[in-house]
């Protein structure tokens, strides 16, 4: 992989995404072994820098690093110099001086990992920055869908709920459209970012030029906005519910959890409108009974637990590739 | 040096020879000499025989051949940061930056600590500026006590102390009744009420223009409508009261339309536009992601300014509005910050661009692109702003203050903020080339800056 950092997926070509997917398959094989530990990152130090509370992403990265024999150090915002008012740039220089090989960063502000990546010679992996991006979540989502459905070409992926505040949605838009899927964003208009369709089309045009990269059909690789979930579910291959933050209600973004759930909750009826065998996904943590009904979350079409399992394999793949490993079954 | 005291006749006269003199207030654009004496403009012309003015005994002469000679530039919107934020700028460093950028008069905003909401604070600024002796400083007093938007400051006393206008800049006077009363009350002293138009309930937390770029970057958006609803409201209030409303840093095409309509029905409104809103767009926030030629990385906080950079349609409408006169003038909104204030997460970084030393170059870029002619460009930084607040200067009429700026409109230079006189190095133009540079700035008949 010819890049120092992974900050978002907007600059990943389909070929690069394939490389990560194939490497993640090899890593999943490693995870199925009785002894899950392989040596490629022996002697490397990974610092998990989490400026925001996280359990699953942090643990997933920690396990991924340890499975590859790296030394993994966790730095949280509490108890560290961050609480003493140290600036992000200072913290970054400290990490540099301490000799970290890779930095995994979760930060409440969009763009923070970009600042860090510019200052640091170590590889930086964005583990979520504000509302902006969560590339490893999108990669594991892509891996999970590809694993179950095969090619993404022409597939319809519906992302449901609070897109405005969702880094998961933003990164998934790039991952899925680059692989040729159509992404439908469905939620109340108050929670859909203004201009998102233009943003994706224009961003793609500026990144890749007017021609579209190999293997991607232009008409599919687009984003549409739909306010009616019943309609959005029709012919869907993937239904992905996002977590709704209860405090958004205070900002008059929606009237009540009751009405939100009635309009945008993922129910059995709605899942039944999608294609036969459509996948149900959620990045977690879930508000069961609000954005997703328990019978859907734990139903036959749900791949929510697989998402978590695959997360470790995908993160192992990314760490491995960034450390200079080659794709395919090299482990 | 003591600026502006016409009686200080001990100063040597200054003769500026052979420059292209552009004095829009007098309809002058010709090669001529300018003689300054006793702190005032003495004579402008070629003399009775057309061979130039004669240098009086003891005069210093500046050869201005190939240069443009204009009235000293006037800025209606500067943040000098003193008192209270001397790490960002002082009155001395700010006025040095002003003259380095060709500005001989600056109106400084009251969002200092303490706020310029008392006569004593206004007098402190005047005293400190006189002691620095670099450029003329005209303080703007706060509209409300502590700029909190609730109770009126003592506007009459502020005006008596020398406040040339009133503003809570940095914050909007959100309460409609307070704004109405400020406008009404300003009629006592006939000073403009300068509004920073931002409905904070709409801009809430926004750090860049709302739209596709913000959607992509995951940054909270500051929609154009947050400006326009306040401009619309204030225009109604200006019409109601008959008072002088001045709209600070107009940033949207919609604001230009609202101003045009209001002018059409005779509302007493003036408006300014910054060089960055005339020339830069929100694309810069996405940096080289969005444009292969952009020199900035994404999320570079040097692009963060309030109101935010908008779109190409807005810059076009603002340039058109300036040309048409719906926007009266260019104002720098010079907002210096420390490196620490800007080298951090985008949402956390301070708003503002240190503009005094690049404004002329930015405005001249519009001339080089054929969007403004040179005389218009000079007018938007001299007589037009002076007229808005009724300031002395802005012309080379005999008897006017001897404030003159000489620049080479063709000289290309690389913007290196380390060479700024301002303490604020925060500009997205760092590393860019500008065409047009100030070579001499004369304040009160004395050379205050010479490159």
Coordinates of C-alpha atoms in Angstrom, one line a residue, chain B:
Chain B
X1 CA 6.0 62.0 15.4
X2 CA 2.7 63.6 16.1
X3 CA 0.1 62.8 13.5
X4 CA -2.6 65.1 12.4
X5 CA -1.7 68.3 14.1
X6 CA -1.8 70.8 11.3
X7 CA 0.2 73.3 13.3
X8 CA 3.3 71.3 13.4
X9 CA 5.0 73.4 10.7
X10 CA 8.6 72.4 11.6
X11 CA 8.4 69.3 9.4
X12 CA 10.3 69.3 6.2
X13 CA 8.1 69.5 3.1
X14 CA 7.9 66.4 0.9
X15 CA 7.7 66.4 -2.8
X16 CA 6.5 63.2 -4.6
X17 CA 7.6 63.6 -8.2
X18 CA 6.3 62.1 -11.4
X19 CA 4.0 59.4 -10.2
X20 CA 0.7 58.4 -11.6
X21 CA -1.6 60.3 -9.2
X22 CA -5.0 58.7 -8.7
X23 CA -7.3 60.8 -6.5
X24 CA -10.8 59.5 -7.3
X25 CA -12.5 62.1 -5.1
X26 CA -11.2 64.8 -7.4
X27 CA -11.5 62.8 -10.6
X28 CA -7.7 62.9 -11.0
X29 CA -5.7 60.2 -12.8
X30 CA -2.6 61.7 -14.3
X31 CA 1.1 61.9 -14.0
X32 CA 1.7 64.7 -11.5
X33 CA 3.7 65.9 -8.5
X34 CA 2.3 66.0 -5.0
X35 CA 3.7 68.5 -2.6
X36 CA 3.1 68.0 1.1
X37 CA 3.9 70.6 3.7
X38 CA 2.9 71.4 7.3
X39 CA 1.2 68.0 7.5
X40 CA -1.2 68.8 4.8
X41 CA -1.5 68.4 1.0
X42 CA -0.1 71.6 -0.4
X43 CA -0.4 71.2 -4.2
X44 CA -1.0 68.6 -6.8
X45 CA -0.1 69.1 -10.4
X46 CA 2.7 69.8 -12.9
X47 CA 3.3 73.5 -12.1
X48 CA 2.6 76.5 -14.2
X49 CA 5.0 75.5 -17.0
X50 CA 4.0 71.8 -16.9
X51 CA 7.5 70.8 -15.9
X52 CA 6.7 69.8 -12.4
X53 CA 6.4 71.5 -9.0
X54 CA 9.4 73.1 -7.6
X55 CA 10.8 71.6 -4.4
X56 CA 10.7 74.1 -1.5
X57 CA 14.0 74.6 0.3
X58 CA 14.8 71.7 2.6
X59 CA 12.2 69.4 1.0
X60 CA 12.7 65.7 0.7
X61 CA 11.9 64.5 -2.8
X62 CA 10.7 61.0 -3.7
X63 CA 10.9 59.9 -7.3
X64 CA 7.6 58.2 -8.0
X65 CA 8.1 57.5 -11.7
X66 CA 6.4 54.2 -12.5
X67 CA 4.5 54.2 -9.2
X68 CA 0.9 54.9 -8.4
X69 CA 0.4 57.7 -5.9
X70 CA -2.9 57.7 -4.0
X71 CA -4.4 59.2 -0.9
X72 CA -3.4 57.1 2.2
X73 CA -5.6 54.0 2.3
X74 CA -8.4 54.0 4.9
X75 CA -9.6 50.9 6.7
X76 CA -12.9 50.9 8.5
X77 CA -12.4 47.5 10.2
X78 CA -9.2 46.6 12.0
X79 CA -8.6 44.5 15.1
X80 CA -5.7 46.0 17.0
X81 CA -6.2 43.7 20.0
X82 CA -4.9 46.2 22.5
X83 CA -5.8 46.4 25.3
X84 CA -6.0 42.9 26.5
X85 CA -4.6 40.7 23.7
X86 CA -1.2 42.1 23.2
X87 CA 0.2 38.6 22.4
X88 CA -1.9 38.8 19.1
X89 CA -1.2 42.5 18.2
X90 CA -0.5 45.8 19.8
X91 CA -1.6 49.3 18.6
X92 CA 2.0 49.8 17.6
X93 CA 2.5 46.5 15.7
X94 CA -0.9 46.9 14.2
X95 CA -0.3 50.4 12.9
X96 CA 3.1 49.4 11.6
X97 CA 1.4 46.6 9.7
X98 CA -1.2 49.2 8.5
X99 CA 1.4 51.5 7.0
X100 CA 3.3 48.5 5.5
X101 CA 0.1 47.7 3.8
X102 CA -0.5 51.3 2.6
X103 CA -3.1 52.2 5.2
X104 CA -2.7 55.5 7.0
X105 CA -6.0 55.4 8.8
X106 CA -7.5 52.5 10.6
X107 CA -10.7 52.2 12.6
X108 CA -10.2 49.7 15.4
X109 CA -12.9 47.4 16.7
X110 CA -13.8 47.4 20.4
X111 CA -13.7 43.7 21.1
X112 CA -10.7 44.2 23.4
X113 CA -10.3 43.4 27.1
X114 CA -11.7 45.6 28.5
X115 CA -14.2 46.4 25.8
X116 CA -14.0 49.9 24.3
X117 CA -17.3 50.8 25.9
X118 CA -16.2 53.7 28.0
X119 CA -14.7 57.1 27.2
X120 CA -11.6 56.1 29.2
X121 CA -11.0 53.0 27.0
X122 CA -11.4 55.1 23.8
X123 CA -9.0 57.6 25.1
X124 CA -6.5 54.9 26.0
X125 CA -6.5 53.8 22.4
X126 CA -6.1 57.3 21.1
X127 CA -3.3 58.0 23.5
X128 CA -1.4 54.8 22.8
X129 CA -1.8 55.4 19.0
X130 CA -0.5 58.9 19.3
X131 CA 2.5 57.7 21.2
X132 CA 3.2 55.0 18.6
X133 CA 2.9 57.8 16.0
X134 CA 2.6 55.5 13.0
X135 CA -0.9 55.8 11.6
X136 CA -4.1 57.5 12.4
X137 CA -6.3 55.3 14.7
X138 CA -10.0 56.0 14.9
X139 CA -11.6 53.8 17.7
X140 CA -15.0 52.3 17.2
X141 CA -17.0 52.1 20.4
X142 CA -19.1 49.2 21.5
X143 CA -22.9 49.3 20.9
X144 CA -23.7 47.5 24.2
X145 CA -21.9 47.3 27.5
X146 CA -19.3 44.6 27.4
X147 CA -20.6 43.7 23.9
X148 CA -23.1 41.5 25.6
X149 CA -26.0 42.7 23.5
X150 CA -28.3 43.8 26.3
X151 CA -27.8 47.3 27.6
X152 CA -26.6 50.2 25.4
X153 CA -23.1 51.6 26.1
X154 CA -23.0 55.3 26.7
X155 CA -23.0 56.1 23.0
X156 CA -23.0 59.9 23.3
X157 CA -20.0 59.9 25.7
X158 CA -18.2 57.5 23.4
X159 CA -18.8 59.7 20.5
X160 CA -17.6 62.8 22.4
X161 CA -14.4 60.9 23.3
X162 CA -13.8 60.2 19.6
X163 CA -15.5 57.0 18.7
X164 CA -16.2 57.3 15.0
X165 CA -18.9 54.5 14.9
X166 CA -20.4 51.8 17.1
X167 CA -20.1 48.1 16.8
X168 CA -20.2 44.9 18.8
X169 CA -18.2 43.2 16.0
X170 CA -17.3 39.7 16.7
X171 CA -20.8 39.3 18.0
X172 CA -24.1 40.2 16.5
X173 CA -26.6 42.4 18.2
X174 CA -29.1 39.6 18.2
X175 CA -32.0 41.3 20.1
X176 CA -34.1 43.2 17.6
X177 CA -35.2 45.7 20.2
X178 CA -31.7 46.5 21.3
X179 CA -30.6 47.0 17.7
X180 CA -33.6 49.2 17.1
X181 CA -32.8 51.3 20.1
X182 CA -29.1 51.5 19.2
X183 CA -30.0 52.8 15.8
X184 CA -32.5 55.3 17.2
X185 CA -30.1 56.5 19.9
X186 CA -27.3 56.9 17.4
X187 CA -29.2 59.7 15.8
X188 CA -28.1 61.9 18.8
X189 CA -24.5 61.8 17.7
X190 CA -24.9 60.9 14.0
X191 CA -22.6 57.9 14.0
X192 CA -23.0 54.7 12.1
X193 CA -24.1 51.5 13.9
X194 CA -21.9 48.7 12.5
X195 CA -23.5 45.3 12.6
X196 CA -21.7 41.9 12.5
X197 CA -24.7 40.2 10.9
X198 CA -24.9 36.6 12.2
X199 CA -28.0 35.0 13.5
X200 CA -26.2 32.8 16.1
X201 CA -29.2 30.5 16.4
X202 CA -28.7 29.6 12.7
X203 CA -24.9 29.7 12.6
X204 CA -24.8 27.8 15.9
X205 CA -21.3 26.2 16.1
X206 CA -20.7 26.6 12.3
X207 CA -17.1 27.0 11.3
X208 CA -17.3 27.1 7.5
X209 CA -19.9 27.9 4.9
X210 CA -22.7 25.4 4.9
X211 CA -22.9 23.4 1.7
X212 CA -21.2 20.5 -0.1
X213 CA -17.6 21.3 1.1
X214 CA -18.8 21.3 4.8
X215 CA -20.8 18.2 4.1
X216 CA -17.8 16.5 2.8
X217 CA -15.4 17.6 5.6
X218 CA -17.9 16.9 8.3
X219 CA -17.5 20.4 9.7
X220 CA -20.5 22.3 11.1
X221 CA -22.0 24.7 8.6
X222 CA -22.6 28.4 8.9
X223 CA -25.3 29.0 6.4
X224 CA -25.4 32.2 4.4
X225 CA -29.0 32.8 5.6
X226 CA -27.6 33.4 9.1
X227 CA -26.1 36.6 7.7
X228 CA -29.0 37.5 5.4
X229 CA -31.8 37.3 7.9
X230 CA -30.0 39.8 10.2
X231 CA -29.2 42.1 7.3
X232 CA -32.8 42.0 6.2
X233 CA -34.0 42.7 9.7
X234 CA -31.5 45.5 10.3
X235 CA -32.4 47.2 7.0
X236 CA -36.1 47.3 8.1
X237 CA -34.9 48.8 11.4
X238 CA -32.7 51.4 9.6
X239 CA -35.7 52.3 7.5
X240 CA -37.8 52.6 10.6
X241 CA -35.4 54.8 12.5
X242 CA -33.7 56.7 9.7
X243 CA -30.4 56.0 11.3
X244 CA -27.1 55.0 9.6
X245 CA -26.6 51.2 9.4
X246 CA -23.2 50.0 8.3
X247 CA -23.1 46.3 7.4
X248 CA -19.7 44.8 8.3
X249 CA -18.0 42.2 6.1
X250 CA -20.8 41.4 3.7
X251 CA -20.1 37.8 2.5
X252 CA -23.0 36.6 0.4
X253 CA -24.7 37.3 -2.9
X254 CA -28.0 37.5 -1.0
X255 CA -26.6 40.3 1.2
X256 CA -25.7 42.3 -1.9
X257 CA -29.3 41.9 -3.2
X258 CA -30.8 43.0 0.1
X259 CA -28.5 46.1 0.1
X260 CA -29.3 46.9 -3.5
X261 CA -33.1 46.8 -2.8
X262 CA -32.7 48.9 0.4
X263 CA -30.6 51.5 -1.3
X264 CA -33.2 51.7 -4.0
X265 CA -35.8 52.7 -1.5
X266 CA -33.5 55.2 0.2
X267 CA -32.5 53.4 3.4
X268 CA -29.4 55.0 5.0
X269 CA -27.2 52.0 4.7
X270 CA -23.5 51.5 3.9
X271 CA -21.5 48.3 3.6
X272 CA -18.0 46.9 3.4
X273 CA -16.5 43.8 2.0
X274 CA -13.2 42.1 2.9
X275 CA -10.4 41.2 0.5
X276 CA -10.8 37.5 1.4
X277 CA -14.5 37.5 0.6
X278 CA -13.8 39.1 -2.7
X279 CA -11.1 36.7 -3.8
X280 CA -11.2 33.4 -1.9
X281 CA -13.8 30.6 -1.6
X282 CA -14.7 27.8 0.7
X283 CA -12.9 25.3 -1.6
X284 CA -9.7 26.5 0.2
X285 CA -10.9 24.7 3.4
X286 CA -10.7 21.4 1.6
X287 CA -7.3 22.4 0.4
X288 CA -5.5 20.3 -2.2
X289 CA -8.2 17.6 -1.9
X290 CA -10.6 19.9 -3.7
X291 CA -8.3 21.6 -6.0
X292 CA -5.0 20.1 -7.3
X293 CA -3.5 23.6 -7.4
X294 CA -4.4 24.6 -3.8
X295 CA -1.3 25.0 -1.7
X296 CA -2.9 24.4 1.6
X297 CA -3.7 21.0 3.2
X298 CA -7.3 20.2 4.1
X299 CA -8.6 21.6 7.4
X300 CA -5.9 24.4 7.5
X301 CA -7.3 26.8 10.1
X302 CA -5.8 29.7 8.4
X303 CA -8.8 29.5 6.1
X304 CA -11.1 29.9 9.1
X305 CA -12.8 33.3 9.3
X306 CA -16.1 34.8 10.4
X307 CA -18.2 35.1 8.3
X308 CA -16.7 32.1 6.5
X309 CA -15.4 32.0 3.0
X310 CA -18.3 31.4 0.6
X311 CA -18.6 30.3 -3.0
X312 CA -17.6 31.5 -6.4
X313 CA -21.1 32.9 -7.0
X314 CA -20.7 35.0 -3.9
X315 CA -17.3 36.4 -4.8
X316 CA -18.6 37.3 -8.2
X317 CA -21.7 39.1 -6.7
X318 CA -19.5 40.9 -4.1
X319 CA -17.1 42.2 -6.8
X320 CA -20.1 43.3 -8.8
X321 CA -21.6 45.0 -5.8
X322 CA -18.4 46.8 -5.1
X323 CA -18.1 48.0 -8.7
X324 CA -21.7 49.1 -8.7
X325 CA -21.3 50.9 -5.4
X326 CA -23.9 48.8 -3.5
X327 CA -20.9 47.9 -1.4
X328 CA -19.1 51.1 -0.4
X329 CA -15.7 50.0 0.3
X330 CA -13.1 47.3 1.0
X331 CA -12.3 46.8 4.7
X332 CA -9.6 44.5 5.9
X333 CA -11.2 42.9 9.0
X334 CA -7.5 42.5 9.9
X335 CA -7.8 39.8 12.7
X336 CA -4.3 38.8 14.0
X337 CA -3.9 35.7 16.1
X338 CA -1.0 33.8 17.6
X339 CA 0.3 30.7 16.0
X340 CA -1.1 28.6 18.8
X341 CA -4.6 30.1 18.2
X342 CA -4.5 28.6 14.6
X343 CA -2.3 25.5 14.8
X344 CA -5.0 23.3 16.3
X345 CA -8.2 21.5 15.4
X346 CA -10.3 23.4 12.9
X347 CA -13.3 23.7 15.1
X348 CA -11.2 24.9 18.0
X349 CA -9.1 27.5 16.1
X350 CA -9.7 31.2 16.3
X351 CA -11.6 33.0 13.4
X352 CA -9.7 35.6 11.4
X353 CA -7.1 36.5 8.9
X354 CA -4.3 39.0 9.3
X355 CA -5.0 41.1 6.3
X356 CA -3.5 44.6 6.6
X357 CA -0.3 43.8 4.6
X358 CA -2.0 41.8 1.8
X359 CA -5.2 43.7 1.2
X360 CA -3.9 46.0 -1.5
X361 CA -2.3 43.1 -3.3
X362 CA -5.6 41.1 -3.1
X363 CA -7.7 44.0 -4.4
X364 CA -5.1 44.7 -7.2
X365 CA -5.5 41.0 -8.2
X366 CA -9.1 42.0 -9.2
X367 CA -7.6 44.8 -11.3
X368 CA -5.1 42.5 -13.0
X369 CA -7.9 40.1 -13.7
X370 CA -10.0 42.9 -15.3
X371 CA -12.8 42.8 -12.8
X372 CA -12.2 46.3 -11.4
X373 CA -10.4 49.2 -12.9
X374 CA -7.5 50.7 -11.0
X375 CA -9.3 54.0 -10.2
X376 CA -12.3 52.1 -8.8
X377 CA -10.0 49.9 -6.8
X378 CA -8.3 53.0 -5.3
X379 CA -11.6 54.6 -4.5
X380 CA -12.8 51.5 -2.6
X381 CA -9.9 52.0 -0.2
X382 CA -9.7 55.8 0.0
X383 CA -12.5 58.3 -0.5
X384 CA -15.3 55.7 -0.4
X385 CA -14.4 54.3 3.1
X386 CA -13.6 57.8 4.4
X387 CA -17.0 59.0 3.3
X388 CA -18.8 56.1 5.2
X389 CA -17.6 57.3 8.6
X390 CA -17.0 60.9 7.5
X391 CA -13.3 60.6 8.3
X392 CA -10.7 63.2 7.3
X393 CA -8.4 62.0 4.5
X394 CA -9.1 59.7 1.6
X395 CA -8.3 62.6 -0.9
X396 CA -5.4 64.7 -2.1
X397 CA -7.4 67.9 -2.1
X398 CA -5.2 70.8 -1.0
X399 CA -5.6 71.2 2.8
X400 CA -6.4 67.5 3.3
X401 CA -4.2 65.5 5.7
X402 CA -0.8 64.7 4.1
X403 CA -1.5 61.0 4.0
X404 CA -0.2 59.4 0.8
X405 CA 0.5 55.8 -0.4
X406 CA 2.9 54.9 -3.2
X407 CA 2.7 51.5 -4.7
X408 CA 4.1 49.6 -7.7
X409 CA 1.1 48.0 -9.3
X410 CA 3.2 45.5 -11.2
X411 CA 5.7 44.3 -8.6
X412 CA 5.2 40.7 -7.8
X413 CA 6.0 39.5 -4.3
X414 CA 5.7 36.3 -2.4
X415 CA 3.6 36.5 0.8
X416 CA 5.9 35.5 3.6
X417 CA 4.1 36.2 6.9
X418 CA 7.4 36.1 8.8
X419 CA 8.1 39.4 7.2
X420 CA 4.8 40.9 8.3
X421 CA 5.0 43.8 10.7
X422 CA 1.8 42.5 12.3
X423 CA 2.2 40.0 15.1
X424 CA -0.5 38.0 13.3
X425 CA 1.0 35.7 10.7
X426 CA -2.3 34.0 10.1
X427 CA -3.1 34.2 6.4
X428 CA -4.1 31.5 3.9
X429 CA -2.1 33.6 1.3
X430 CA 1.2 32.5 2.8
X431 CA 3.4 31.3 0.0
X432 CA 1.1 32.9 -2.7
X433 CA 2.3 35.5 -5.1
X434 CA 0.6 38.9 -5.2
X435 CA 1.1 41.5 -7.8
X436 CA 1.3 45.1 -6.5
X437 CA 3.3 46.2 -3.5
X438 CA 3.5 49.3 -1.3
X439 CA 6.8 51.1 -1.5
X440 CA 6.2 54.3 0.6
X441 CA 3.5 55.3 3.0
X442 CA 3.3 58.9 4.2
X443 CA 1.3 59.8 7.2
X444 CA 0.9 63.4 8.2
X445 CA 3.6 64.4 5.8
X446 CA 6.2 62.0 7.2
X447 CA 7.4 58.8 5.6
X448 CA 5.9 56.2 8.0
X449 CA 6.9 53.2 5.9
X450 CA 9.5 52.8 3.2
X451 CA 10.4 49.5 1.6

